[in-house]
Structure formats: structure tokens, C-alpha cells
mmCIF file of C-alpha atoms in Angstrom:
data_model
loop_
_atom_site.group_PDB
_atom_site.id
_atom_site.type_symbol
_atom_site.label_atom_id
_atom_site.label_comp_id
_atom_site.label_asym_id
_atom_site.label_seq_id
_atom_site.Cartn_x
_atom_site.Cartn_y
_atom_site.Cartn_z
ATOM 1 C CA UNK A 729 -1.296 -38.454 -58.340
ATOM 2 C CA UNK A 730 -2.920 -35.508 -59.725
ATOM 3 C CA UNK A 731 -0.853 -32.026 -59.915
ATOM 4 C CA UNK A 732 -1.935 -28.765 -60.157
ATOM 5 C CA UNK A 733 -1.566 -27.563 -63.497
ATOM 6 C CA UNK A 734 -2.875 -24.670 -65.069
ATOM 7 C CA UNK A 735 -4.261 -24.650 -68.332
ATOM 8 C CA UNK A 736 -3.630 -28.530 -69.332
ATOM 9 C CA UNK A 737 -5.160 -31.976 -67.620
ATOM 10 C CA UNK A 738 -3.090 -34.610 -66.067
ATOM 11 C CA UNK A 739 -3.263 -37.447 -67.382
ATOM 12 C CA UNK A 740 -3.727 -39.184 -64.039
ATOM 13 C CA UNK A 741 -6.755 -36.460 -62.697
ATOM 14 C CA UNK A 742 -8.909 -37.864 -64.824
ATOM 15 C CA UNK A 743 -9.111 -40.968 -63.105
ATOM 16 C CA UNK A 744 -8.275 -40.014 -59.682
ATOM 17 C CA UNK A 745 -9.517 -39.030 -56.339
ATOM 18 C CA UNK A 746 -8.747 -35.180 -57.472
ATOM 19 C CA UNK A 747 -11.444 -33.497 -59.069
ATOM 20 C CA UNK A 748 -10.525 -29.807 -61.189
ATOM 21 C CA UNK A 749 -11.351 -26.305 -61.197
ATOM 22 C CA UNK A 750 -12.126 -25.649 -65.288
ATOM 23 C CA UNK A 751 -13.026 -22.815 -66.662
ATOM 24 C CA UNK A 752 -11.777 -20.070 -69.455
ATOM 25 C CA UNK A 753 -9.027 -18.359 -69.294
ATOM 26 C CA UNK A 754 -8.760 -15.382 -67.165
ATOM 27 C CA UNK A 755 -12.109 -15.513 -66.495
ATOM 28 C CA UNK A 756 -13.753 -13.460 -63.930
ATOM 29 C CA UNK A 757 -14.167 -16.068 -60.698
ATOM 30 C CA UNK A 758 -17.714 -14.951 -60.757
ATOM 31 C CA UNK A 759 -18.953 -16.049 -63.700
ATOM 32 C CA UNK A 760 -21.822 -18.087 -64.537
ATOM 33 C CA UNK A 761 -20.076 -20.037 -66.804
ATOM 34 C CA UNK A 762 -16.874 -20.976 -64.442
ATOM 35 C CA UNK A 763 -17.590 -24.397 -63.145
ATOM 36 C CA UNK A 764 -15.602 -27.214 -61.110
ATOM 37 C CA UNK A 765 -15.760 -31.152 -62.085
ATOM 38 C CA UNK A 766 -15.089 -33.684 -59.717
ATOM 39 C CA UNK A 767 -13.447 -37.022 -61.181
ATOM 40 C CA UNK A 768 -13.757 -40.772 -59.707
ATOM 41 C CA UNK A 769 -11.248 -42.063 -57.347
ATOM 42 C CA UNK A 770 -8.127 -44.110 -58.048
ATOM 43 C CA UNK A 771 -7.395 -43.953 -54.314
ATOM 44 C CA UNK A 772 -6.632 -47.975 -53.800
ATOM 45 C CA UNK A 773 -4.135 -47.512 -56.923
ATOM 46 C CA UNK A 774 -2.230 -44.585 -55.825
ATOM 47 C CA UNK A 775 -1.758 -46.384 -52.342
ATOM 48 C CA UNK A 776 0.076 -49.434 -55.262
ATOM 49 C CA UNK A 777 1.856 -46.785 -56.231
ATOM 50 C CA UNK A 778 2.859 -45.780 -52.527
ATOM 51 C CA UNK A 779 6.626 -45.658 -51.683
ATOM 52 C CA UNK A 780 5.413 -48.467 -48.888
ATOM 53 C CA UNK A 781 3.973 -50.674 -50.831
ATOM 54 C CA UNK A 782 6.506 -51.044 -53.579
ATOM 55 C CA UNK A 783 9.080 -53.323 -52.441
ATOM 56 C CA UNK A 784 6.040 -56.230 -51.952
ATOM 57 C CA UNK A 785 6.129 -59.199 -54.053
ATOM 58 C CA UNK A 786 3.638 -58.997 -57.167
ATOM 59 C CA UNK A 787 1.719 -62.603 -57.180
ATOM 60 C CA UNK A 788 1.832 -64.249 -60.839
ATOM 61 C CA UNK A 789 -1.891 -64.335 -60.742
ATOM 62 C CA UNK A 790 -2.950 -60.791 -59.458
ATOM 63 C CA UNK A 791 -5.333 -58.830 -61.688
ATOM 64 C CA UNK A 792 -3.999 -55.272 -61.076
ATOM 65 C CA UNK A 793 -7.376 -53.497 -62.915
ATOM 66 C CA UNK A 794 -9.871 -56.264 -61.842
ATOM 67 C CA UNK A 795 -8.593 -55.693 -57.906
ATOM 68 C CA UNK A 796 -8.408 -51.424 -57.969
ATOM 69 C CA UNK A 797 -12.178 -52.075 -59.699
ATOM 70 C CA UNK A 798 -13.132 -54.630 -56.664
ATOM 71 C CA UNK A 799 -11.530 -52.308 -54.355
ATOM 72 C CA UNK A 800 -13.323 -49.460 -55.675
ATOM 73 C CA UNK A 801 -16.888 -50.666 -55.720
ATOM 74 C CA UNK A 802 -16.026 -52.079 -52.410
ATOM 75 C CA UNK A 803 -15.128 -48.107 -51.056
ATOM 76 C CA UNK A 804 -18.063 -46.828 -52.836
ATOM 77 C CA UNK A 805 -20.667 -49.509 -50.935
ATOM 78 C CA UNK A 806 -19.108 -48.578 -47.639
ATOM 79 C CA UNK A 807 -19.200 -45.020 -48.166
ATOM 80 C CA UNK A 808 -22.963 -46.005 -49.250
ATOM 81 C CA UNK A 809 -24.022 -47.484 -46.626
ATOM 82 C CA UNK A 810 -22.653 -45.350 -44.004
ATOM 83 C CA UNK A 811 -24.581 -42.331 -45.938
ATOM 84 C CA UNK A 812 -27.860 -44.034 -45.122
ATOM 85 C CA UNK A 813 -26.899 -44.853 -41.928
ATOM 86 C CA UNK A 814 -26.111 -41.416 -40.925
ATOM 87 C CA UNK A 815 -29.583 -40.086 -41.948
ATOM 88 C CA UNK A 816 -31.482 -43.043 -41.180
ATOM 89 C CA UNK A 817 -30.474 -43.245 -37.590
ATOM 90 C CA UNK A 818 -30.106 -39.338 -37.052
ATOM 91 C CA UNK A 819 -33.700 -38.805 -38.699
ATOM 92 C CA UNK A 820 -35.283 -41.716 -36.056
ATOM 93 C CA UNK A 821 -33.273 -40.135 -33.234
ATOM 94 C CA UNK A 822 -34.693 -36.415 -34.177
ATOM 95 C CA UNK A 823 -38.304 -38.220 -34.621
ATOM 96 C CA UNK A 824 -37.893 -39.867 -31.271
ATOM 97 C CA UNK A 825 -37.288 -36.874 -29.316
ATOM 98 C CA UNK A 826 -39.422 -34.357 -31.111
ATOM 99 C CA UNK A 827 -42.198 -36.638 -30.246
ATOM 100 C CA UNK A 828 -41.783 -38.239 -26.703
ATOM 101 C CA UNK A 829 -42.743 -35.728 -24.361
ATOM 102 C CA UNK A 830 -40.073 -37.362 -21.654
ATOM 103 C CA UNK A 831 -37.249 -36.216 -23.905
ATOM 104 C CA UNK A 832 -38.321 -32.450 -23.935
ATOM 105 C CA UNK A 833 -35.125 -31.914 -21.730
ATOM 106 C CA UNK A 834 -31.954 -29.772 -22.348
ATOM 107 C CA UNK A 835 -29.554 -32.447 -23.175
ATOM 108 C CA UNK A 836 -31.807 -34.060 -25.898
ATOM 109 C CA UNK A 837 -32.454 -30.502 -27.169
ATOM 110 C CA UNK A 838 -28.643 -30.321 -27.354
ATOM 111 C CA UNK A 839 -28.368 -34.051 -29.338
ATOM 112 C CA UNK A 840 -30.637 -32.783 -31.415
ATOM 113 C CA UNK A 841 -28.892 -29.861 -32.492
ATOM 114 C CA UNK A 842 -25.899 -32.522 -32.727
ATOM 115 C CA UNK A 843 -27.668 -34.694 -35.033
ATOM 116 C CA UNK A 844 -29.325 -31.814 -37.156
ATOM 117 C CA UNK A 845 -25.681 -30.533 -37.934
ATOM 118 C CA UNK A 846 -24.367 -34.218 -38.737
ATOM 119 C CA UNK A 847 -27.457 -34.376 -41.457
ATOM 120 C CA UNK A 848 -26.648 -30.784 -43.037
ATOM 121 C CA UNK A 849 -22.672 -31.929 -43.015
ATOM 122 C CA UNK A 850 -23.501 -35.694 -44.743
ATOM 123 C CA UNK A 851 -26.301 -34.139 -47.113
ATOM 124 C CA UNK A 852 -23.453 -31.025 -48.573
ATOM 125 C CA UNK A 853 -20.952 -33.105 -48.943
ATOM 126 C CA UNK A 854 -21.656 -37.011 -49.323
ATOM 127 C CA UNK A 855 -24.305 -36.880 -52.131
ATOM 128 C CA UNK A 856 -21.917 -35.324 -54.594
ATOM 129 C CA UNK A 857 -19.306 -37.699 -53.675
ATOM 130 C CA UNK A 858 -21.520 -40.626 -54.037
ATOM 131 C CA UNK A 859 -22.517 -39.168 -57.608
ATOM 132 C CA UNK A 860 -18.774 -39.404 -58.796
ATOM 133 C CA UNK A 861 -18.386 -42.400 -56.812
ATOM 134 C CA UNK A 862 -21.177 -44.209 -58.862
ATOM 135 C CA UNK A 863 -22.316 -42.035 -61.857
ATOM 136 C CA UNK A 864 -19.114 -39.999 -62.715
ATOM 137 C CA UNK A 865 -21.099 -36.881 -62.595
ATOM 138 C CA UNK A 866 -18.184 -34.666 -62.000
ATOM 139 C CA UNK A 867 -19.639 -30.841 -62.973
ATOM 140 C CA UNK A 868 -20.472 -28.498 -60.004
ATOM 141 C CA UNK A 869 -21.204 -24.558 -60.344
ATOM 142 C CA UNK A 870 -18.770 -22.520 -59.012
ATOM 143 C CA UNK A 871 -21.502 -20.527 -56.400
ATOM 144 C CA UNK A 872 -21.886 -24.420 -55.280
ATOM 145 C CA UNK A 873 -18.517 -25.521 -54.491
ATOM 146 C CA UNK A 874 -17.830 -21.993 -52.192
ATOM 147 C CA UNK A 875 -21.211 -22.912 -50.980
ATOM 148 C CA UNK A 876 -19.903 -26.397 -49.980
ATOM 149 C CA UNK A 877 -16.832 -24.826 -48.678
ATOM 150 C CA UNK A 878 -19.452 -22.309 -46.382
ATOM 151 C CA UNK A 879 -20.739 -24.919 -44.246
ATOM 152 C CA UNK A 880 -17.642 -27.373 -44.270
ATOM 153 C CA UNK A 881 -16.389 -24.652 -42.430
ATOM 154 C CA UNK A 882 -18.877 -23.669 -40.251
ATOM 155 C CA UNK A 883 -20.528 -26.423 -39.429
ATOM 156 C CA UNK A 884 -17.315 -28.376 -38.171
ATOM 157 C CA UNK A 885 -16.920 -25.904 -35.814
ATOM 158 C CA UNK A 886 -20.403 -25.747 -34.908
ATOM 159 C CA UNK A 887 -20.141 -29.107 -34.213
ATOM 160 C CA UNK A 888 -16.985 -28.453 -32.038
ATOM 161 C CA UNK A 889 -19.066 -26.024 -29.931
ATOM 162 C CA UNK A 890 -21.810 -28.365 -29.256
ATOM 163 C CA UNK A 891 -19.984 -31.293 -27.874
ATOM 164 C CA UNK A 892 -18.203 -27.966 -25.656
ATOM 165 C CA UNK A 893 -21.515 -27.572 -24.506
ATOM 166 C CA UNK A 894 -22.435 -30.693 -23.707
ATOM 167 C CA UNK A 895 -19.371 -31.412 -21.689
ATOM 168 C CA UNK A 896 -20.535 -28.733 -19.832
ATOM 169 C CA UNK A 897 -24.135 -30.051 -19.265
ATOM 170 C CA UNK A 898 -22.576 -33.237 -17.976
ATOM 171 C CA UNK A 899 -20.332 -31.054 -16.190
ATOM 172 C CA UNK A 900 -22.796 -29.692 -14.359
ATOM 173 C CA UNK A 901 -24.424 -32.719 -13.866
ATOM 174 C CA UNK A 902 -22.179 -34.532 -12.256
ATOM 175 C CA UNK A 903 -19.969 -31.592 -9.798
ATOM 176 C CA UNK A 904 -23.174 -29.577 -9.178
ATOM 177 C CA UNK A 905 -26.189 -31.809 -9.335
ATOM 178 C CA UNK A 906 -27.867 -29.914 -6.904
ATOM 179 C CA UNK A 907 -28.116 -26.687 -9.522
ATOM 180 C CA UNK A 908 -28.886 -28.977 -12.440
ATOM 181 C CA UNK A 909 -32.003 -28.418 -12.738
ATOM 182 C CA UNK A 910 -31.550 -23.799 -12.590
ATOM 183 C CA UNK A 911 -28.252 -23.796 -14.277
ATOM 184 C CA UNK A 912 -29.694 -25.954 -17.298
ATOM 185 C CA UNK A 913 -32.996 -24.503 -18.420
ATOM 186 C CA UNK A 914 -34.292 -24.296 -21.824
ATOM 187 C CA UNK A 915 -33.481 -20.611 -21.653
ATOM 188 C CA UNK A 916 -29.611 -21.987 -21.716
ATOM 189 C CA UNK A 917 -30.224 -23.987 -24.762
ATOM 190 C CA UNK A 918 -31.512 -21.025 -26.335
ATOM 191 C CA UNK A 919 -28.760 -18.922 -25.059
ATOM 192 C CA UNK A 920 -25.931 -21.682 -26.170
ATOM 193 C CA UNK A 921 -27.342 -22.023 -29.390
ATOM 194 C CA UNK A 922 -27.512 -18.353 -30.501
ATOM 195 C CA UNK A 923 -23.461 -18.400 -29.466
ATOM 196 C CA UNK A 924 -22.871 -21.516 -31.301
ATOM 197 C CA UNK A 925 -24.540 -19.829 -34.738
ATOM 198 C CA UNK A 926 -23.246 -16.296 -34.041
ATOM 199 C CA UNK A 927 -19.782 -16.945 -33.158
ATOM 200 C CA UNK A 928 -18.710 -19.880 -36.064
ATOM 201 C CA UNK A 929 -20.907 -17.965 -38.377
ATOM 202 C CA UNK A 930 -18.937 -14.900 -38.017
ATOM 203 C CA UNK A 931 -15.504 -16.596 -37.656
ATOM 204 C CA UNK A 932 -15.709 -18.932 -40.637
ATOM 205 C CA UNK A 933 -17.593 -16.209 -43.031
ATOM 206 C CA UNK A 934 -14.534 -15.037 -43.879
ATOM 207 C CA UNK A 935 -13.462 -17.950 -45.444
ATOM 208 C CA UNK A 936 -15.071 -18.915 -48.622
ATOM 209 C CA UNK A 937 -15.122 -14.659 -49.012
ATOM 210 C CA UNK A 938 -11.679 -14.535 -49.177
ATOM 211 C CA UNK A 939 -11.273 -17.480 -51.963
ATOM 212 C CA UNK A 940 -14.408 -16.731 -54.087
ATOM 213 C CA UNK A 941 -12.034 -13.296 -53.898
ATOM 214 C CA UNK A 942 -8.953 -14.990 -55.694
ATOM 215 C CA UNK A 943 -8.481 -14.543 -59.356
ATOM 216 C CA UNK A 944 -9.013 -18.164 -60.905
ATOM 217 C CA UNK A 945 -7.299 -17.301 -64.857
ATOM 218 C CA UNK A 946 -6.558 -21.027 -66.124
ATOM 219 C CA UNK A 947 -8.040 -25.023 -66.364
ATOM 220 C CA UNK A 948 -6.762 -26.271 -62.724
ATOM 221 C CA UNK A 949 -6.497 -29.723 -60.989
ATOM 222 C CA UNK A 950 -7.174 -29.962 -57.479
ATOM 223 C CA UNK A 951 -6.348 -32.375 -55.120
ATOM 224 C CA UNK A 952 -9.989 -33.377 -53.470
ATOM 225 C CA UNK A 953 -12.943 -34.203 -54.478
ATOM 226 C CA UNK A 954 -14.613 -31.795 -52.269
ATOM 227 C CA UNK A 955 -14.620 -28.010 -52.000
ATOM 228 C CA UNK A 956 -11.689 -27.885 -49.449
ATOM 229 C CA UNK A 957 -10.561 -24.137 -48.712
ATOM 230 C CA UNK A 958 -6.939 -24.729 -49.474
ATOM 231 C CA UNK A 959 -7.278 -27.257 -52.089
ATOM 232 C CA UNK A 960 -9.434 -24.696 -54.371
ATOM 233 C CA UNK A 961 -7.564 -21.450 -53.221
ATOM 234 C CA UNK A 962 -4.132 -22.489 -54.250
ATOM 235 C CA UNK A 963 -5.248 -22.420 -57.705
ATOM 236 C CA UNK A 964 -5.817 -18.823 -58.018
ATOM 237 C CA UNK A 965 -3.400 -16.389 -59.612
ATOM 238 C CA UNK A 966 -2.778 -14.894 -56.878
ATOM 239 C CA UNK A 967 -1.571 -14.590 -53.073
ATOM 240 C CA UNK A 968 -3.128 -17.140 -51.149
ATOM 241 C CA UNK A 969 -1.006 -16.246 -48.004
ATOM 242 C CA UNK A 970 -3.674 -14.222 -46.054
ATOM 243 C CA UNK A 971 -5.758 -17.511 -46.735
ATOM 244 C CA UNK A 972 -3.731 -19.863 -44.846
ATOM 245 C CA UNK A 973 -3.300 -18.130 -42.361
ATOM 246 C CA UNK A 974 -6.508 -17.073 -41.269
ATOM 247 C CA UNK A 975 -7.311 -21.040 -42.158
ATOM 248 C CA UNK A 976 -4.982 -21.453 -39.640
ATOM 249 C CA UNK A 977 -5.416 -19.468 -36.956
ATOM 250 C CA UNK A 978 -9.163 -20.073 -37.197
ATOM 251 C CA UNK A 979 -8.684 -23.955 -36.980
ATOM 252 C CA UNK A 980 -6.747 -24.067 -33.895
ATOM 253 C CA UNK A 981 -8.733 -20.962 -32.208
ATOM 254 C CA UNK A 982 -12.288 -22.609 -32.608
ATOM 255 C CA UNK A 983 -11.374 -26.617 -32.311
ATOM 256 C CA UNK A 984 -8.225 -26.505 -30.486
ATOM 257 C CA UNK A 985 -9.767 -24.192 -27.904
ATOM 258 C CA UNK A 986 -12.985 -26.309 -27.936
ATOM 259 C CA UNK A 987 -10.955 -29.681 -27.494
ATOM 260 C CA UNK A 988 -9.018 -28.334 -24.831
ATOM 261 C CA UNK A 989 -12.428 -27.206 -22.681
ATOM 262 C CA UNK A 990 -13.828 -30.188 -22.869
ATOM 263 C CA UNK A 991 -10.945 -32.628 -21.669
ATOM 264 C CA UNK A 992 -10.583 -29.741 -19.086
ATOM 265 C CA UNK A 993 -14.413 -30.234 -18.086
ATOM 266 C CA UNK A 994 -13.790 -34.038 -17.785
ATOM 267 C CA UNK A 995 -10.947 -33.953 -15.741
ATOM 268 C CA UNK A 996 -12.872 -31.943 -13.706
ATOM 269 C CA UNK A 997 -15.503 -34.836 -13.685
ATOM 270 C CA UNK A 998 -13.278 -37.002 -13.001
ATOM 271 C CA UNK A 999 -11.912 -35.727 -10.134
ATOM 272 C CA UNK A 1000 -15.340 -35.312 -8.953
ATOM 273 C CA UNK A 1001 -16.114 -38.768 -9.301
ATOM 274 C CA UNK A 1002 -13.276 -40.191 -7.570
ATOM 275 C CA UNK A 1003 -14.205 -38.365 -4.697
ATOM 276 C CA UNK A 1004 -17.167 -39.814 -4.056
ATOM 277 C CA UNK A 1005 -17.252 -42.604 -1.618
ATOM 278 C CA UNK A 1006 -20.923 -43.952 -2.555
ATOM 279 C CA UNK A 1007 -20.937 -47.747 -3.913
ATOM 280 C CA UNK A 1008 -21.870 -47.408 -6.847
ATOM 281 C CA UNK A 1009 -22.430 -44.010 -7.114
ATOM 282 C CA UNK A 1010 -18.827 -43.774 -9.336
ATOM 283 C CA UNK A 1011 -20.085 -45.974 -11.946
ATOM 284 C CA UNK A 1012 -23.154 -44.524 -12.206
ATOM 285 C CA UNK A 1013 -22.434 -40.885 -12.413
ATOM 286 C CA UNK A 1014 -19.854 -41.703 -15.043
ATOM 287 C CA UNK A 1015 -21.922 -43.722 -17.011
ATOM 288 C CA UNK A 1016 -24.344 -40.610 -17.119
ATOM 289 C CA UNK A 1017 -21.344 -39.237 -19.793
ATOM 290 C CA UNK A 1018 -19.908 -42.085 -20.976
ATOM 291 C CA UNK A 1019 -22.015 -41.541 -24.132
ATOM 292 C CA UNK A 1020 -21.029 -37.977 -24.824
ATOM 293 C CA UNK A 1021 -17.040 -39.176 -24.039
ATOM 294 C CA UNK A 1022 -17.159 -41.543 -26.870
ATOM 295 C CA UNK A 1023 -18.598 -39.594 -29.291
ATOM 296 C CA UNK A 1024 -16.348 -37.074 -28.441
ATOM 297 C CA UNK A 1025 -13.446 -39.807 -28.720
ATOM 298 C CA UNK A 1026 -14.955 -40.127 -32.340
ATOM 299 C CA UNK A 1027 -14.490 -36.705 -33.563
ATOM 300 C CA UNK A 1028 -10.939 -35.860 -32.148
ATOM 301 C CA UNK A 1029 -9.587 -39.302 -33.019
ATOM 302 C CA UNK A 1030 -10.492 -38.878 -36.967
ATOM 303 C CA UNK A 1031 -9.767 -35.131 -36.740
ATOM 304 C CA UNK A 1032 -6.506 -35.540 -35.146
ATOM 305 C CA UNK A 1033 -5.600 -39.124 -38.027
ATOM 306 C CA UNK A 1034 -6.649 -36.082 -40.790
ATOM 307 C CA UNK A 1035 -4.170 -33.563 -39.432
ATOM 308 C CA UNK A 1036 -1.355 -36.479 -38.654
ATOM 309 C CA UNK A 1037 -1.670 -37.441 -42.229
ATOM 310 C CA UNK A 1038 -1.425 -33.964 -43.692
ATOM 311 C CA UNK A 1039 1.858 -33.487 -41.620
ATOM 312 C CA UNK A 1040 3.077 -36.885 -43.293
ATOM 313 C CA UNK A 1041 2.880 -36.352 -46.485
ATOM 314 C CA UNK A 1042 6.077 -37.948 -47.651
ATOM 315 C CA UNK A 1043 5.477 -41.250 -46.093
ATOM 316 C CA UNK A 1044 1.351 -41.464 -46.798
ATOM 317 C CA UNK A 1045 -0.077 -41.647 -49.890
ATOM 318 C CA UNK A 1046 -1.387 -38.058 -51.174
ATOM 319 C CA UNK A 1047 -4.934 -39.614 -51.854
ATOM 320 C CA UNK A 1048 -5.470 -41.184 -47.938
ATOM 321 C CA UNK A 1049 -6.227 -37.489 -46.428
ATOM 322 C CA UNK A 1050 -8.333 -36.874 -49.471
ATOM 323 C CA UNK A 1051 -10.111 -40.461 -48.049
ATOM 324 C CA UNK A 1052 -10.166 -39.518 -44.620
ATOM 325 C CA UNK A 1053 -11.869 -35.940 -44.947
ATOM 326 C CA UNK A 1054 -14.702 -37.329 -46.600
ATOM 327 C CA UNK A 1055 -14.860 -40.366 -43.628
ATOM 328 C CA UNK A 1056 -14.775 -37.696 -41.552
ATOM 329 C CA UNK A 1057 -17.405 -36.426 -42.456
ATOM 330 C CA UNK A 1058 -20.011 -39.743 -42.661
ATOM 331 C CA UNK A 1059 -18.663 -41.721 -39.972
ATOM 332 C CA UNK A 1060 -19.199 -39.608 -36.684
ATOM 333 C CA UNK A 1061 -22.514 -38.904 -38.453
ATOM 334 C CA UNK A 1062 -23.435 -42.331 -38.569
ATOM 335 C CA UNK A 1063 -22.020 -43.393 -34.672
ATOM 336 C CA UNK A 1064 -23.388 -40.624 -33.108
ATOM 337 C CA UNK A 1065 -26.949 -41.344 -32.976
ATOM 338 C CA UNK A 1066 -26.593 -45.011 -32.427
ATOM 339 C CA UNK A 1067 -23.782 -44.711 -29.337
ATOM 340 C CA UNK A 1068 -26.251 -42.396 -27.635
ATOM 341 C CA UNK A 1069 -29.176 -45.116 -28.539
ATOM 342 C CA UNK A 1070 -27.585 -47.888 -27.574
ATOM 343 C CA UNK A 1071 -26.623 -45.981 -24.043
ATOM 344 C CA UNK A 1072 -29.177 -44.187 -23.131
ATOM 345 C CA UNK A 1073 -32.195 -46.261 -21.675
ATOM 346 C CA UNK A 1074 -34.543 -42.587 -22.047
ATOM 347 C CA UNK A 1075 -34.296 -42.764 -26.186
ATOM 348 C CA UNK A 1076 -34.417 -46.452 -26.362
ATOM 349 C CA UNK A 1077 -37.879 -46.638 -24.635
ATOM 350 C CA UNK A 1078 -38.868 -43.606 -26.932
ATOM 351 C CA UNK A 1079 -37.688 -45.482 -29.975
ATOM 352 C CA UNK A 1080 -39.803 -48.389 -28.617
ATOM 353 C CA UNK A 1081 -42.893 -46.571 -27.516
ATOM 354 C CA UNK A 1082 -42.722 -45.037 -31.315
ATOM 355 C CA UNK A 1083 -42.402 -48.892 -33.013
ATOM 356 C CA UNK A 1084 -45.360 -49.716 -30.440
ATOM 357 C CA UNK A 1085 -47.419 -46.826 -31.565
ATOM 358 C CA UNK A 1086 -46.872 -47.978 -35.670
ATOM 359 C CA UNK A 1087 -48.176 -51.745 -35.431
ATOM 360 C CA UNK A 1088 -51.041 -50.608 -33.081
ATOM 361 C CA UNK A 1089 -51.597 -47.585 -35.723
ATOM 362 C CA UNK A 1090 -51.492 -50.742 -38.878
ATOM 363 C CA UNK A 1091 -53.890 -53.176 -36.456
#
């Protein structure tokens, strides 16, 4: 487990999940020359190492190196594959509806924006990961890393806001279907997405100011391997307090208040639904959202494993949060786009019609 130490190098962060902030002594945290490496993971051996796992019985022919390597290459494929995933099916999905004229409606504009976001998130944060996965290319500027941090933090919540506003679209759907069609418009897509990008923007700003801020004055360890707000801050000379805080505050204003309008807008649905007395019509007007309830499902349920495991620290390993914010990060990406593909019968004849389109183009 790597510890934050200033000015010398644990001996276990240079093989572990925990890349470090290096740089000169008090140096100025602007600096050209102040950098952050990222080391490779030894996530499978610190969960050996785990208070849990130490009372198990150790089998006479278990290869403790050859398994954490297995395990390893095994964690880096996954993490792979999931990567392509994410912008393979996000990039058809975007394709799809930027060229079938029948999906020039509101709530494709909306999964758009959705998928866009998911691509910006996986392409900041994934790539570098994959290149100390696979490469052990660990150095990263310091104007990169608070960049990183930037849209970690905005986009999550930008994120957030979207699925908000699609609850709302379905909302509307489903308890006012009459108004659909004027509440709806492309001129509230506009609107919603000039409130998504002005309010996390200006909320989440803040953040990477206030650490770039900090005065960084020794060769640090941190516990990540990506530019986490906390992880880098608590490095610093000085007071970090003002940072948490606002971290805090921010967190549970922009995604708690998010979370907790859209399970409002869906018992609201579902009240609606259960009213009415059309065979039938139950199953279909909730199957009109069933899409945007799982993905939904997807974010909050990883989200809500991160925080659980952050509170635990004493009985989870220190390296499975670590794990779980970059998974959080790749796998909504790469479920997103295929849930609402697999579920909605509109994209899957525009995915179709597009195939068609490509063998007639080759014949």
C-alpha cells in the first residue's frame, strides 16, 4: 500500500496502483518542470495482502508472482476491451442519429449529449490508464493532471444533469402526453443544455483552481492513478480544509440533488402508470423509460459501491476504490449506448438502415 511521503519513494508505490506527484523541492506548483508519474497496479496483490484474505489456506502449488501477473494482464484486457467498447458503440450510436432523419427528436438529441460526455470522460481518463496498464508510461505534466481533474469534475456532474433531464422528458411523456410534443421542443434541448454547461461549469471551476493553488514543496506518493481532487491536494504543504469541503458540499449539492429528482420524477411515473386502467397501456408506457431507468440504475449503483467503499476503509482493501473509480468511469460508458440499442426499436432500425446503406454503397 503506497503512503504519502514527502521527499522519499515507497518502496511499494513503485509497483502499485498509486501513481506520485514528483517534482523539486519547494518548487513553485506552476512550473514547467513539476510533473506527476503514474505507476502500474499491484491491485490483485494488495487485496493478498487484505486483512480478509489472510486467514485462507496457501495451496503448496500456488505461484504467488505468476497469479498477481495472470491477474494483472487479465484486469488490463478487461479494462481494454471495455475502452473500445465505450467508443465503438457510443461513436455508432452518435453516427446513427446524426444521420437518420427519424431520430432528429429531443430525446435522441439528449442521448447524444449522453454519449458525447461518456466519450470525453473514457478518452481523459482511460488512455493514460491503459498506458501504465500496458507500457508503464507513468510521466504526466502537471497543467495535464489539473486538466484531468477539470473535467472529472465537471463532466460527472454534467452527466448527473442529463439523466435529470431525461427523467424529465420521460416524465413528461408519460403524465402529460398530451403537451409532449410543446413542452419538449428543440428550443428545450437548447435551453437544458446551456444549464447543464453553465451551471457544472461554474460549480466545479473552482475545483482544480483551488488545488493547482496549493503549495506542492516535496517528491509525493498518491494514492490513484488518476488526477483525483483529494488524492493530489493532500499533498500540498498546506491547508487543504477549504478543499474538502467545497469537494463536499459540491458532491452532494449537484448529484445528490440530481439523484433525488429523478427517483422523485419516477415515482411520479409510477404513480401515473398504475392509474391507468388500459390493457396494456401499463406495460407499454413503462417500457417507453425502462431504458433511461437502467442506465440510470448503472450510474447510482457504481457511484453509490465508490462512496460505500471509501466509508469502509478498514475492512476493504485501499487499492479497490482506486479500481472502482476508474470502472466507473468505462463501464456506464460502455452500457449506455448498447441498453438504449438493444431497447429502443427507433435506433435499431437506424443502425440497420446504416449497415444496409454500406453493402449497397460496396455492391
Amino acid at each position: 500500500m503506497c503512503q504519502n511521503v514527502l521527499g522519499t519513494r515507497d518502496e511499494g508505490g513503485a509497483s502499485g496502483l498509486c501513481p506520485y506527484l514528483h517534482g523539486s523541492y519547494n518548487l513553485n506548483p506552476h512550473s514547467s518542470e513539476f510533473v506527476v508519474e503514474l505507476t502500474p497496479s499491484v491491485f490483485f496483490s494488495s487485496l493478498k495482502t487484505s486483512s480478509s484474505l489472510k486467514s485462507l489456506p496457501k495451496l503448496p502449488y500456488s505461484n504467488s508472482s505468476l497469479s498477481t501477473e495472470v491477474s494483472e494482464f487479465l484486469l488490463n484486457c478487461f479494462v481494454s476491451l471495455l475502452f473500445l467498447l465505450a467508443m465503438g458503440a457510443n461513436a455508432t450510436l452518435l453516427i446513427t442519429i446524426q444521420l437518420e432523419a427519424s431520430l432528429h427528436e429531443p430525446m435522441y438529441y439528449l442521448l447524444s449529449l449522453l454519449s458525447l460526455l461518456d466519450m470525453v470522460l473514457c478518452l481523459t481518463i482511460i488512455p493514460k490508464v491503459l498506458a501504465i496498464f500496458w507500457f508503464d508510461l507513468k510521466p504526466i505534466s502537471f497543467s495535464a493532471c489539473f486538466l484531468q481533474m477539470f473535467i472529472m469534475n465537471n463532466f460527472l456532474p454534467m452527466e448527473s444533469c442529463t439523466f435529470l433531464v431525461m427523467a424529465y422528458d420521460r416524465y413528461v411523456a408519460i403524465c402529460k402526453p398530451l403537451h409532449y410534443p410543446s413542452i419538449i421542443t428543440d428550443q428545450f434541448v437548447a435551453r437544458a443544455l446551456v444549464f447543464i454547461l453553465a451551471r457544472n461549469t461554474f460549480l466545479t471551476a473552482p475545483i482544480p483552481i483551488l488545488s493547482a493553488r496549493l503549495h506542492y514543496c516535496g517528491r509525493n506518493i498518491i494514492e490513484n492513478c488518476i488526477c483525483a481532487n483529494l488524492s493530489v491536494s493532500k499533498l500540498s504543504c498546506g491547508n487543504i480544509m477549504l478543499n474538502k469541503i467545497y469537494q463536499l458540499i459540491l458532491a452532494w449539492t449537484l448529484l445528490g440533488s440530481d439523484l433525488i429528482l429523478i427517483f422523485l420524477s419516477y415515482i411520479f411515473i409510477l404513480r401515473a402508470v398504475l392509474r391507468l386502467n388500459t390493457k396494456g397501456a401499463a406495460a407499454k408506457a413503462l417500457s417507453t423509460c425502462g431504458s433511461h431507468f437502467i442506465l440510470i440504475l448503472f450510474f447510482s449503483t457504481i457511484l453509490l459501491v465508490l462512496v460505500f467503499t471509501h466509508l469502509a476503509k478498514e475492512k476493504v482493501s485501499p487499492d479497490v476504490p482506486v479500481l472502482l473509480n476508474v470502472l466507473h468511469h468505462v463501464i456506464p460508458a460502455a452500457l449506455n449506448p448498447i441498453v438504449y440499442g438493444v431497447r429502443t426499436q427507433e435506433i435499431k432500425q437506424g443502425i440497420w438502415k446504416l449497415l444496409r446503406k454500406g453493402n449497397d454503397s460496396r455492391k
